[in-house]
Coordinates of C-alpha atoms and ligand atoms in Angstrom, one line a residue:
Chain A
X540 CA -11.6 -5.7 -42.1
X541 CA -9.2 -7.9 -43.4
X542 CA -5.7 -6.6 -44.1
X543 CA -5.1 -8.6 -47.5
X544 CA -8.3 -10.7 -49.0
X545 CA -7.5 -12.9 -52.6
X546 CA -11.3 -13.4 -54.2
X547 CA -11.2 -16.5 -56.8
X548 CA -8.0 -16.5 -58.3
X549 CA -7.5 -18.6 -60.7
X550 CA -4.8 -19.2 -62.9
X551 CA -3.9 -22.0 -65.5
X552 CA -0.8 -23.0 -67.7
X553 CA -2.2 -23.9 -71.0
X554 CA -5.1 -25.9 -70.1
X555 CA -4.3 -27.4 -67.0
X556 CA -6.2 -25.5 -64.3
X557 CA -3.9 -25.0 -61.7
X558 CA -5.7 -22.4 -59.3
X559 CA -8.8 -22.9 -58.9
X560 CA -11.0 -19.9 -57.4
X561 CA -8.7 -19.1 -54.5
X562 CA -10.2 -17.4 -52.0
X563 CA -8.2 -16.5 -48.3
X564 CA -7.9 -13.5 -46.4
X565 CA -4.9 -12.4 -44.1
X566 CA -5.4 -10.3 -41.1
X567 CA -2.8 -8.1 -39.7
X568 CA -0.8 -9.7 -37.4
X569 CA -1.6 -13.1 -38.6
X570 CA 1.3 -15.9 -39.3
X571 CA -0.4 -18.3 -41.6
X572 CA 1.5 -21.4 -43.3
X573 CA 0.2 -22.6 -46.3
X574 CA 0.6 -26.0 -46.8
X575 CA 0.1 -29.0 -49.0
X576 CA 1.4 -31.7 -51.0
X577 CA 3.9 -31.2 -54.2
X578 CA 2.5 -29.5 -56.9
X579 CA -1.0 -28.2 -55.3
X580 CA -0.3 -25.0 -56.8
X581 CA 1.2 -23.5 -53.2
X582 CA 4.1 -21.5 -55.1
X583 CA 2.2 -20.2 -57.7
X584 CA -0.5 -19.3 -55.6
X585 CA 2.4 -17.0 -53.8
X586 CA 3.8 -15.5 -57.0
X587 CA 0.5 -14.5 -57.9
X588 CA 0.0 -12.7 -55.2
X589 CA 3.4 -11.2 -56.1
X590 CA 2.6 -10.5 -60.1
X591 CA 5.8 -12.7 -61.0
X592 CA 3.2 -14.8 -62.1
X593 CA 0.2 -13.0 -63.9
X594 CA -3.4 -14.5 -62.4
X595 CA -6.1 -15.5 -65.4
X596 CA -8.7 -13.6 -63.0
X597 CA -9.7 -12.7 -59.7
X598 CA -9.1 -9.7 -57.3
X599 CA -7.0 -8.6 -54.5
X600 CA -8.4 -6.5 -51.2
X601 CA -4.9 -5.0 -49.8
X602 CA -5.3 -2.4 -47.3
X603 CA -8.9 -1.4 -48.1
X604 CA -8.3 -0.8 -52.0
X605 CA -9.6 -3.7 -54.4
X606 CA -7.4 -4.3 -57.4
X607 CA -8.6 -6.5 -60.8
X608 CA -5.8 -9.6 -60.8
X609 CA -6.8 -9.9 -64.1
X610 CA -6.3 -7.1 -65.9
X611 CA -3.8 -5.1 -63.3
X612 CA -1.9 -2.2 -64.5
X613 CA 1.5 -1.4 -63.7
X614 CA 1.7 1.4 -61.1
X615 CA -0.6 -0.8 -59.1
X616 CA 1.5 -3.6 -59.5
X617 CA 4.3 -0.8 -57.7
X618 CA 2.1 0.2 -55.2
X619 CA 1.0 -3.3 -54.0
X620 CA 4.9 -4.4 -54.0
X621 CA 5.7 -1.5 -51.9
X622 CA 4.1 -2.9 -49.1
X623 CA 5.1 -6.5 -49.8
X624 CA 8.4 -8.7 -49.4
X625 CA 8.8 -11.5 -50.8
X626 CA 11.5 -14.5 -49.6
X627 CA 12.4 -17.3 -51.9
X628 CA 12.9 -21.2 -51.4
X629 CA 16.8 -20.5 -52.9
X630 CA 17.4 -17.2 -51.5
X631 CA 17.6 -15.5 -55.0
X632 CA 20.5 -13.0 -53.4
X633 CA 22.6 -10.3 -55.5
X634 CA 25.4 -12.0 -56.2
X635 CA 27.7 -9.0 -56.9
X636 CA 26.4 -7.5 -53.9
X637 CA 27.7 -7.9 -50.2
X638 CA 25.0 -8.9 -47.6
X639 CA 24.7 -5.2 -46.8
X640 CA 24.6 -4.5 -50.2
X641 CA 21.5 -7.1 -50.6
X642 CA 19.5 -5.3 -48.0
X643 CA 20.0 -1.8 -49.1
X644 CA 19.9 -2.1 -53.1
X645 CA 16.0 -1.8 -52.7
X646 CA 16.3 1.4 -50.4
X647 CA 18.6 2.8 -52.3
X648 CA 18.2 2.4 -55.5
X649 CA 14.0 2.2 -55.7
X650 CA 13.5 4.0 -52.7
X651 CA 15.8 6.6 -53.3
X652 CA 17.1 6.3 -49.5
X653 CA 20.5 8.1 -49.3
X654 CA 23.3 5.9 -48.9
X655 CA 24.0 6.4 -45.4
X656 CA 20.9 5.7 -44.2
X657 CA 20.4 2.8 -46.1
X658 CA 23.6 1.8 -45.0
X659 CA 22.7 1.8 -41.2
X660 CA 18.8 0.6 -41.6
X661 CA 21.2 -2.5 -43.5
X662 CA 23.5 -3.2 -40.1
X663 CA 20.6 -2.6 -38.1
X664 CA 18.8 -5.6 -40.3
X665 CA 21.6 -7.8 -40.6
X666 CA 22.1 -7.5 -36.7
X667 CA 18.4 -8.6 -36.3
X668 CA 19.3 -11.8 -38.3
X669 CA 22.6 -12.6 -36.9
X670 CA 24.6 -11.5 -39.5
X671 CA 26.1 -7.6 -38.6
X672 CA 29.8 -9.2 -38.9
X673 CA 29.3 -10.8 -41.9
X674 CA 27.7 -7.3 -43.1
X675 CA 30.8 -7.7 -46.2
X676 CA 30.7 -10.8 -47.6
X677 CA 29.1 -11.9 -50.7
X678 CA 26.9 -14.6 -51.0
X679 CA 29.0 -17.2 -52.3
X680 CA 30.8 -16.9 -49.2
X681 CA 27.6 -17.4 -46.8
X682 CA 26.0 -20.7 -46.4
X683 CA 22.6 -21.4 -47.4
X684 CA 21.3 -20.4 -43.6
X685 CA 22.9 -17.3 -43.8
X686 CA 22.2 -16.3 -47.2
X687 CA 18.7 -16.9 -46.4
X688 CA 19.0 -15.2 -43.4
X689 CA 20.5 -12.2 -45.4
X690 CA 17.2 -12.4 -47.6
X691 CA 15.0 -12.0 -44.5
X692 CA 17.0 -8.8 -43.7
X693 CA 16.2 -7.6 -47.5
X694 CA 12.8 -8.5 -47.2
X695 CA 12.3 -6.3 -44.3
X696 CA 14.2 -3.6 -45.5
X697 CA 11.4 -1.7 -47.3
X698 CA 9.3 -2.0 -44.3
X699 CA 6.8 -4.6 -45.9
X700 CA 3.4 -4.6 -44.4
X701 CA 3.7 -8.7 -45.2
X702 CA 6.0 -11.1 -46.7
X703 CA 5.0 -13.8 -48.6
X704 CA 8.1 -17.0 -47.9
X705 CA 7.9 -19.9 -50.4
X706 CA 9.3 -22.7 -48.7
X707 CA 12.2 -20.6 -47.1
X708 CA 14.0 -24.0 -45.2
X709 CA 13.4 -26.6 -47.8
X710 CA 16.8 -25.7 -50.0
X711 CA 18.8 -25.9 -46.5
X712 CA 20.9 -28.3 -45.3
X713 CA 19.4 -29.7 -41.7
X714 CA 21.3 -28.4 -39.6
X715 CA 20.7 -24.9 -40.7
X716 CA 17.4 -24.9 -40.8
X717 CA 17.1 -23.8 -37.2
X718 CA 18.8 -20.3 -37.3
X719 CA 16.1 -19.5 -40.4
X720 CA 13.2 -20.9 -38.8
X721 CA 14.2 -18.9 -35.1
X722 CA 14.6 -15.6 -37.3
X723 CA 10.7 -16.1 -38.9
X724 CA 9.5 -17.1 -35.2
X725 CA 11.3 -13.8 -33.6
X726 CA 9.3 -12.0 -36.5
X727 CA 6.3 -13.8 -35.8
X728 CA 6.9 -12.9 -32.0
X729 CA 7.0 -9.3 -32.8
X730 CA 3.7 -9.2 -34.6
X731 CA 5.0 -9.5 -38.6
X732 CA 2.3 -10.3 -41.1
X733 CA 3.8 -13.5 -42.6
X734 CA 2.0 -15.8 -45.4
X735 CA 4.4 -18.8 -45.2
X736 CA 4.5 -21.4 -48.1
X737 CA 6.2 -24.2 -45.5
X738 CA 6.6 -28.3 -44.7
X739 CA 7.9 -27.6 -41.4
X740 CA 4.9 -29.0 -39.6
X741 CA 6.6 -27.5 -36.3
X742 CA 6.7 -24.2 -37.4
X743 CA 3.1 -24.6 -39.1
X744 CA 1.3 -25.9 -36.1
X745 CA 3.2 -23.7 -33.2
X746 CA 4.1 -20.3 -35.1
X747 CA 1.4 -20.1 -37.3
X748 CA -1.6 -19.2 -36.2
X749 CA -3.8 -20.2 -39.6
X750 CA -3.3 -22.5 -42.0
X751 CA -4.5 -22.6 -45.6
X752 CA -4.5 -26.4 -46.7
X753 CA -4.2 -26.6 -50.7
X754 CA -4.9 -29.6 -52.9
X755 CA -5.1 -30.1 -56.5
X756 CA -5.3 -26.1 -57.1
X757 CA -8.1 -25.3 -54.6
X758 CA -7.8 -24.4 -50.8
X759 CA -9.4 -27.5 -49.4
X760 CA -9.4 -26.1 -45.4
X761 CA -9.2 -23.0 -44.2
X762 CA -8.4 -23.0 -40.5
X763 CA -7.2 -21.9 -37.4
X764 CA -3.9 -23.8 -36.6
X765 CA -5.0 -25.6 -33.7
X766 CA -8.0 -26.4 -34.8
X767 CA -6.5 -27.7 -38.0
X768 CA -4.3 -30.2 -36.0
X769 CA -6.5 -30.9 -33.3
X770 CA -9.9 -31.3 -35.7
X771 CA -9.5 -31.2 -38.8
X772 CA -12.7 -30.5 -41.2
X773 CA -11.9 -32.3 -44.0
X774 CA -11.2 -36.1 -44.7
X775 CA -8.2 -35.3 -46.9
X776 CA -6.9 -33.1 -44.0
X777 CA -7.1 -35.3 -41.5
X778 CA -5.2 -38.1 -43.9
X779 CA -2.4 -35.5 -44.5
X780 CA -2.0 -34.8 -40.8
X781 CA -1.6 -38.9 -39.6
X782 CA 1.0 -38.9 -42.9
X783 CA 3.1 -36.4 -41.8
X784 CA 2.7 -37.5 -38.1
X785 CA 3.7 -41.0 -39.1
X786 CA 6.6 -39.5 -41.1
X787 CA 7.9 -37.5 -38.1
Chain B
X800 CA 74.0 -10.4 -87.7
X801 CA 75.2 -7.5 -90.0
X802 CA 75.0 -4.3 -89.3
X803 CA 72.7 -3.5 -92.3
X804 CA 70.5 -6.2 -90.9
X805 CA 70.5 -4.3 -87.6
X806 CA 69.9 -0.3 -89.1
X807 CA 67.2 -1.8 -90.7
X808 CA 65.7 -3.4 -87.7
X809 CA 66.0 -0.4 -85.6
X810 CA 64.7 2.0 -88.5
X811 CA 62.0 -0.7 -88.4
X812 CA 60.8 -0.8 -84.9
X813 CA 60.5 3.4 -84.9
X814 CA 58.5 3.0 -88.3
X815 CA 56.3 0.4 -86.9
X816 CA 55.6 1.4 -83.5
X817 CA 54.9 4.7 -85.4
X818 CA 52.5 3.3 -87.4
X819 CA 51.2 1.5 -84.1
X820 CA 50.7 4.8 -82.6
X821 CA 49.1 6.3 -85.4
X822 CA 46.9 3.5 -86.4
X823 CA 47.3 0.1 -84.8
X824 CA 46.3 1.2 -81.4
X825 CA 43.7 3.9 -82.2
X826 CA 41.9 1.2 -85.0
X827 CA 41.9 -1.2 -81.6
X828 CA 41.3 0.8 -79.2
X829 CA 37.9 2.9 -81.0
X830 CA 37.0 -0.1 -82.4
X831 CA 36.1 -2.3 -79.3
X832 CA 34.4 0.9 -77.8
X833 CA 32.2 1.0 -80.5
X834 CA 31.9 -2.8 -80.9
X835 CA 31.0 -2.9 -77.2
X836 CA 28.4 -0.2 -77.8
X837 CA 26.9 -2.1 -80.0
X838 CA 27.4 -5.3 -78.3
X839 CA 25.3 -3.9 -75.0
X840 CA 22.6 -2.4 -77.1
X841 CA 22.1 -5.9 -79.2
X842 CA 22.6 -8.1 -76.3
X843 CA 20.1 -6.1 -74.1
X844 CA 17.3 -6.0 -77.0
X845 CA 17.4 -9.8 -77.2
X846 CA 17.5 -10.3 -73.7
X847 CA 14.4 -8.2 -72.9
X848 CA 13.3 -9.9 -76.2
X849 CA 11.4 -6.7 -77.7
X850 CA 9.6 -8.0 -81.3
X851 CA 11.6 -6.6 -84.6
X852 CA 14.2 -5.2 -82.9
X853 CA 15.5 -8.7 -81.9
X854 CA 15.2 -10.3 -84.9
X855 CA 17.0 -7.3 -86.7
X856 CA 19.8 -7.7 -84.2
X857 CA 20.5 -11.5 -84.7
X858 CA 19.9 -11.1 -88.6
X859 CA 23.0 -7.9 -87.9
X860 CA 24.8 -10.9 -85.6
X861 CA 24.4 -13.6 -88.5
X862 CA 25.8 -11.4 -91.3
X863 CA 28.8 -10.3 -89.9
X864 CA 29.7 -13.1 -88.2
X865 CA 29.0 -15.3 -91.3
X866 CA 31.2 -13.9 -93.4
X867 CA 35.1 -13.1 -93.7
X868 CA 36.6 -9.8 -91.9
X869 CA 38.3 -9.3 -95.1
X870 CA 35.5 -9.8 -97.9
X871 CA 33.7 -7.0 -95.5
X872 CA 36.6 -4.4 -95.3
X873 CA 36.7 -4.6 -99.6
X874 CA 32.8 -4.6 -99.6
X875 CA 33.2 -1.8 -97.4
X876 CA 36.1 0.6 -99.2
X877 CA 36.0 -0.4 -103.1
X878 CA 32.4 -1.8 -102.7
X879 CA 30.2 0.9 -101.6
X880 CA 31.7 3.8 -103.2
X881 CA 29.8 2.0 -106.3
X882 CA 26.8 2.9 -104.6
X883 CA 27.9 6.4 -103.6
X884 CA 29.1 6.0 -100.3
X885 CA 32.4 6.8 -99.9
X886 CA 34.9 6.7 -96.9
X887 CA 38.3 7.3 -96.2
X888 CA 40.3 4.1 -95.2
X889 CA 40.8 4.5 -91.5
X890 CA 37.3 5.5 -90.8
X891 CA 36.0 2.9 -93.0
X892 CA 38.5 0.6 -91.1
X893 CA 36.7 1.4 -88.0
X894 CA 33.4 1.2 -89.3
X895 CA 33.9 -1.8 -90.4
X896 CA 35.9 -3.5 -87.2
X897 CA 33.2 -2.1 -84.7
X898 CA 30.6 -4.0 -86.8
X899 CA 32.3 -7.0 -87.2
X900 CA 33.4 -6.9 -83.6
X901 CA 30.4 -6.1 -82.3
X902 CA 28.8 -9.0 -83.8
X903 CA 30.7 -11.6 -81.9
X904 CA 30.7 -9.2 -78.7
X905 CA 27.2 -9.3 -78.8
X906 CA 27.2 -13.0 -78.7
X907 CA 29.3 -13.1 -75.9
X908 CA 27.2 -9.9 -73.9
X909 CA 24.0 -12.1 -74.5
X910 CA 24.9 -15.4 -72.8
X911 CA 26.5 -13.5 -70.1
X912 CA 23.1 -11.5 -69.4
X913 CA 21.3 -15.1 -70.1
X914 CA 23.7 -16.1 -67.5
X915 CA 22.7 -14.5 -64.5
X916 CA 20.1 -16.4 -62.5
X917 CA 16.5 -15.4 -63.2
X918 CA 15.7 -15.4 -59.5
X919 CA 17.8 -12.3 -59.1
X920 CA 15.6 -10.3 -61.4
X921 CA 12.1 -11.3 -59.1
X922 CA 14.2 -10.6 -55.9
X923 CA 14.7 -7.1 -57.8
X924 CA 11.3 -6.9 -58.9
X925 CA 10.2 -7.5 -55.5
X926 CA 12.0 -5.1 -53.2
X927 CA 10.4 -2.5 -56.0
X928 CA 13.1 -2.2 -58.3
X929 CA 12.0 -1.2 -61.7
X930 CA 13.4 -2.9 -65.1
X931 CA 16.3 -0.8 -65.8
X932 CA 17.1 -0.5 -61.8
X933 CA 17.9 -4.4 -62.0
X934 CA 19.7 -4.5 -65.2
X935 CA 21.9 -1.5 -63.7
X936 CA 22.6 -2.4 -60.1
X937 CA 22.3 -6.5 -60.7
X938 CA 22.5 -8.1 -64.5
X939 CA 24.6 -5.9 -66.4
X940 CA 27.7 -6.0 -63.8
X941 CA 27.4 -9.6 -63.6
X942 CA 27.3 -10.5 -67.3
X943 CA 30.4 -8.2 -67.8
X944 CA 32.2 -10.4 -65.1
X945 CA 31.1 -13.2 -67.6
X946 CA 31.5 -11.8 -70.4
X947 CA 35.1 -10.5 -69.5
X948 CA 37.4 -13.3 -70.3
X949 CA 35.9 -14.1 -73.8
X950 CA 35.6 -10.4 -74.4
X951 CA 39.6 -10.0 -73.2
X952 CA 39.7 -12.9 -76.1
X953 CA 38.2 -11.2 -78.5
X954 CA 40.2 -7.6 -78.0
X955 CA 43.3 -9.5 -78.6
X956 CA 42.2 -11.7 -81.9
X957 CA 41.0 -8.3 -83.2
X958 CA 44.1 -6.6 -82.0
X959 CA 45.8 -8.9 -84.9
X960 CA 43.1 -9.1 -87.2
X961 CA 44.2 -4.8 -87.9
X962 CA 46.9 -6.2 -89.4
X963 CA 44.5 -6.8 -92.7
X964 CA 43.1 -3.0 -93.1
X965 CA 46.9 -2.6 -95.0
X966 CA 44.8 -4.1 -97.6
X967 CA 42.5 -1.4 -98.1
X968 CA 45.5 1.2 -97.8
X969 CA 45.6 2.0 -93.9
X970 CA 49.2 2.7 -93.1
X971 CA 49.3 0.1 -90.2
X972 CA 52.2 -1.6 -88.4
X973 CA 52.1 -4.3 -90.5
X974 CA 52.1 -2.0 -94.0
X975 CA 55.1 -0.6 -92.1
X976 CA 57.3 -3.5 -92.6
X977 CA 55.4 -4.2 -95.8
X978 CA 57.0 -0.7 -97.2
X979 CA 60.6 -1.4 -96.0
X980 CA 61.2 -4.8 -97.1
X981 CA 59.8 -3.5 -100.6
X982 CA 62.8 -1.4 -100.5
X983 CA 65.4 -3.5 -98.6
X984 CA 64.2 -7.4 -99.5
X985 CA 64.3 -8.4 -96.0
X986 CA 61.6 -10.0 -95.8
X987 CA 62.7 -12.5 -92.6
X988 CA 63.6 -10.4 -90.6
X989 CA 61.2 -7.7 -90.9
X990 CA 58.0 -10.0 -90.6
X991 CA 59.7 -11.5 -87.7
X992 CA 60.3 -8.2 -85.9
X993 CA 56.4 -6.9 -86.7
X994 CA 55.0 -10.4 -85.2
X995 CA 57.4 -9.7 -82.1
X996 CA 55.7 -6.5 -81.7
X997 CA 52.3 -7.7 -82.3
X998 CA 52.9 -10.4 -79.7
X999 CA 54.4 -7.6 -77.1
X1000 CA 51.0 -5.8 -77.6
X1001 CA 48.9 -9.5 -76.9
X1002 CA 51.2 -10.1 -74.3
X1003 CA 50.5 -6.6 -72.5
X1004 CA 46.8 -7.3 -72.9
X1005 CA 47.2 -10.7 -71.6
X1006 CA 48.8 -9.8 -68.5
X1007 CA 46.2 -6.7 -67.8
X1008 CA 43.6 -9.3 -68.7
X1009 CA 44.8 -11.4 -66.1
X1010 CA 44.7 -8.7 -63.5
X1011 CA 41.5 -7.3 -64.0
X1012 CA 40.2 -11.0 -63.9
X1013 CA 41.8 -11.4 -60.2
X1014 CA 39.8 -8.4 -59.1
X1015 CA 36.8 -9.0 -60.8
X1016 CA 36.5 -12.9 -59.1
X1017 CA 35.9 -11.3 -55.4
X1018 CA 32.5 -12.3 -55.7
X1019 CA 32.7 -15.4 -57.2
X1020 CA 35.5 -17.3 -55.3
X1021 CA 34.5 -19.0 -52.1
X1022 CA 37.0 -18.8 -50.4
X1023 CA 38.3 -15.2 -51.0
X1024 CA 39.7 -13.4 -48.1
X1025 CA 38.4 -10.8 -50.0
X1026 CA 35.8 -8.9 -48.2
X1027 CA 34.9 -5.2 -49.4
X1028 CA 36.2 -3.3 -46.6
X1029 CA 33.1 -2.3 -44.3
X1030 CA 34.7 1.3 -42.4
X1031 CA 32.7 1.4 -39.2
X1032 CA 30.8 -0.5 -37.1
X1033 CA 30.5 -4.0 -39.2
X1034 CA 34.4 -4.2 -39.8
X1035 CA 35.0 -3.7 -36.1
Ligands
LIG748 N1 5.8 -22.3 -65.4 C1 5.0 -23.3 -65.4 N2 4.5 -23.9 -66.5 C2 3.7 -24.9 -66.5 N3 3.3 -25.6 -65.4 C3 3.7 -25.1 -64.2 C4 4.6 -24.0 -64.2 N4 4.8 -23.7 -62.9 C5 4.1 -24.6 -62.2 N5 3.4 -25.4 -63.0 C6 2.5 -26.6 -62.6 O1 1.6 -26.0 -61.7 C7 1.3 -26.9 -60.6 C8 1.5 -26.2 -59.3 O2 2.9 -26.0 -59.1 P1 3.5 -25.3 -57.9 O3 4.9 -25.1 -58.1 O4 2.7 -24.0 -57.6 O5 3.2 -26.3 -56.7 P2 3.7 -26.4 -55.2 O6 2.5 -26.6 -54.4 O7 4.5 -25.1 -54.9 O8 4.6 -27.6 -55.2 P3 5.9 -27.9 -54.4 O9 5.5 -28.3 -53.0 O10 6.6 -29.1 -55.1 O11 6.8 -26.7 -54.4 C9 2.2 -28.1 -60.9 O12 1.4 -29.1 -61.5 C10 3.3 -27.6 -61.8 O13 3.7 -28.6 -62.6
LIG749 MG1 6.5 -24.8 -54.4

């Protein structure tokens, strides 16, 4: 059974419809990129999956228990977030908190984790990413690669069973888009659940094992990732792949 | 300069740093507490914009900061004994600062919390932080480092602005010298040496003001040296 299954989502701003009956599942294990052009709905499909956006309907399988998107109550909205991380397109860091600070404000502070051991789970996280000796700065003395790298550590921190990225290299400089992306393919490598909003066609098509193509609010293929490179389903697909391949 | 001039200077300075001991200080001192009480509680109602309670606290904001300190200290001591409320002048002083205060503090708390990026609150949100978690551990530190230099502002402006409650009968600093140069028509010289002491206590906040400031930037100055010391293995 599928670790995490959305069933027709849908979700609107005013009138304009811009989920449409979403439908996906994630298995564990799985690194799918979710891609698209601008404005098919891919970040607000994330943050609905999330709750920082509230979905008008639709339902959520995680881990075997089905909850109502719809009409979700709070403690479920806690229990589902437990076992999610979430990594943003600018970071989104503590700014009055040091890099180890970011990673162990969740553990401590929601989880109750005493200090100490937060405090080592944190180097222990920031090691993983690179970052153990920059363990005291704060973020406005990290650049954007590390501060996103920093975020990664948080993410895993509470021992999510997935984490949802939205668009984690787009906000970086070039040159620094490399020591993010090797951090989410060592993850990948070691068997992470990951659900990855991305436009890095490199990281889509040889980290990613399933990609969910959106368009206009719907999911318009739903494939494996070679498969979706090498024979595309749909028209629109295929057109989207020869663009970016052109653009590259 | 005589040597009346000069016994009355120096009988002057013990009456009015008496009276700044006594009064002055205390009025300032209880007054921001309170004003910053009530600053927090207003700021955080309209930045979780709960119904009623929001509109109550900017209709409190509008009043007392629409209308003059002075006009609300009489309303306050001859006004509402009228209506059978009655108050001794110093604690009406107070009442009255920590309102009026806490109006334009809670201005100042409310753009600071409005301040803080939005994103930080979802990042909060989802590593399973609850509501008050966030404003605890994230906002609320943040906005005060906003908030501090306006609100360092604000101490001193009120800090001189006591010098009005002599006009509802509080023996201040400033009724000090009022009382001697009644009785010695110096009026020069005595005003002079009360705004020298008024401007030693602005000057004292000033200068903590500035130190506080250069502590409080660590995390918002790129290129601080600054880095909280990490003892053990990091730091090595
Ligand atoms: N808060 C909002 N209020 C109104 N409309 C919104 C809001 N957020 C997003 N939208 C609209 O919803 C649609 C989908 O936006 P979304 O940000 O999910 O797209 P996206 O696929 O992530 O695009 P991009 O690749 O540019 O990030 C867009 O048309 C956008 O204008
Ligand atoms: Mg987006």
């Amino acid at each position: 059974m599928s670790m995490l299954q959305i069933r027709n989502l849908n979700k609107s701003y005013g009138n304009v419809k811009v989920l449409k009956d979403i439908s996906l599942s994630v298995e564990k294990g799985d690194v799918a990129a979710i891609l698209g052009p601008s404005g098919s709905g891919k970040t607000t499909l994330l943050r609905c999956m999330n709750f920082l956006e509230k979905a008008d309907s639709g339902s959520m399988v995680f881990d075997g228990t089905e909850y109502d998107l719809g009409h979700i109550k709070k403690n479920q909205i806690a229990q589902i977030r437990k076992k999610t991380a979430f990594v943003f397109q600018n970071y989104n860091l503590f700014a009055n908190k040091t890099a180890l600070g970011n990673v162990t404000l969740g553990l401590t502070s929601a989880r109750k984790m005493p200090k100490e051991e937060a405090r080592e789970k944190g180097l222990v996280l920031l090691d993983k990413v690179g970052l153990k000796d920059l363990a005291g700065s704060f973020p406005v003395q990290l650049s954007g690669g590390q501060q996103q790298r920093v975020a990664i550590a948080r993410a895993l921190a509470t021992d999510p069973e997935i984490i949802y990225f939205d668009e984690p290299t787009s906000a970086l400089d070039p040159e620094l888009i490399g020591e993010v992306l090797e951090v989410m393919k060592a993850l990948a490598k070691e068997g992470m659940t990951m659900l990855v909003v991305t436009h890095e066609m490199n990281f889509a098509e040889h980290v990613s094992n399933k990609i969910i193509f959106m368009s206009d609010g719907i999911i318009l293929e739903e494939n494996s990732s070679r498969e979706f490179f090498e024979h595309p389903r749909e028209e629109r697909t295929r057109e989207f792949i020869r663009r970016i391949r052109r653009d590259s | 300069m005589t040597e009346r001039i000069w016994g009355i200077l120096t009988e002057g300075f013990g009456k009015i740093l008496l009276a700044s001991i006594q009064v002055t200080i205390p009025l300032t001192i209880i007054g921001i507490s309170l004003a910053m009480i009530i600053a927090m509680i207003m700021a955080m109602i309209q930045y979780a914009k709960i119904p009623i309670l929001s509109q109550i606290a900017r209709l409190y904001i509008w009043i007392f900061r629409g209308t003059p300190l002075l006009v609300q200290l009489f309303l306050a001591y001859y006004g509402l004994p009228k209506v059978g409320i009655v108050m001794d002048a110093f604690p009406c002083a107070i009442m009255v600062f920590a309102l009026n205060e806490g109006a334009y503090c809670s201005e100042t708390m409310r753009s600071a919390f409005e301040a803080v990026p939005p994103g930080q609150l979802e990042a909060g949100y989802c590593v399973g932080m609850s509501y008050f978690q966030i404003m605890w551990h994230v906002v609320i530190p943040q906005a005060l480092r906003t908030a501090f230099p306006p609100l360092s502002n604000s101490l001193i402006s009120m800090l001189k602005d006591t010098s009005l409650v002599a006009e509802i009968t509080v023996a201040d600093m400033f009724m000090a010298a009022q009382k001697i140069v009644g009785r010695t028509y110096e009026p020069m010289w005595l005003y002079a040496e009360v705004a020298l002491v008024y401007l030693m206590f602005s000057t004292i906040l000033t200068l903590l003001q500035r130190r506080v400031e250069k502590r409080l930037s660590k995390y918002t100055m790129k290129n601080a040296a600054v880095q909280e010391a990490l003892p053990g293995e990091a730091a090595r």
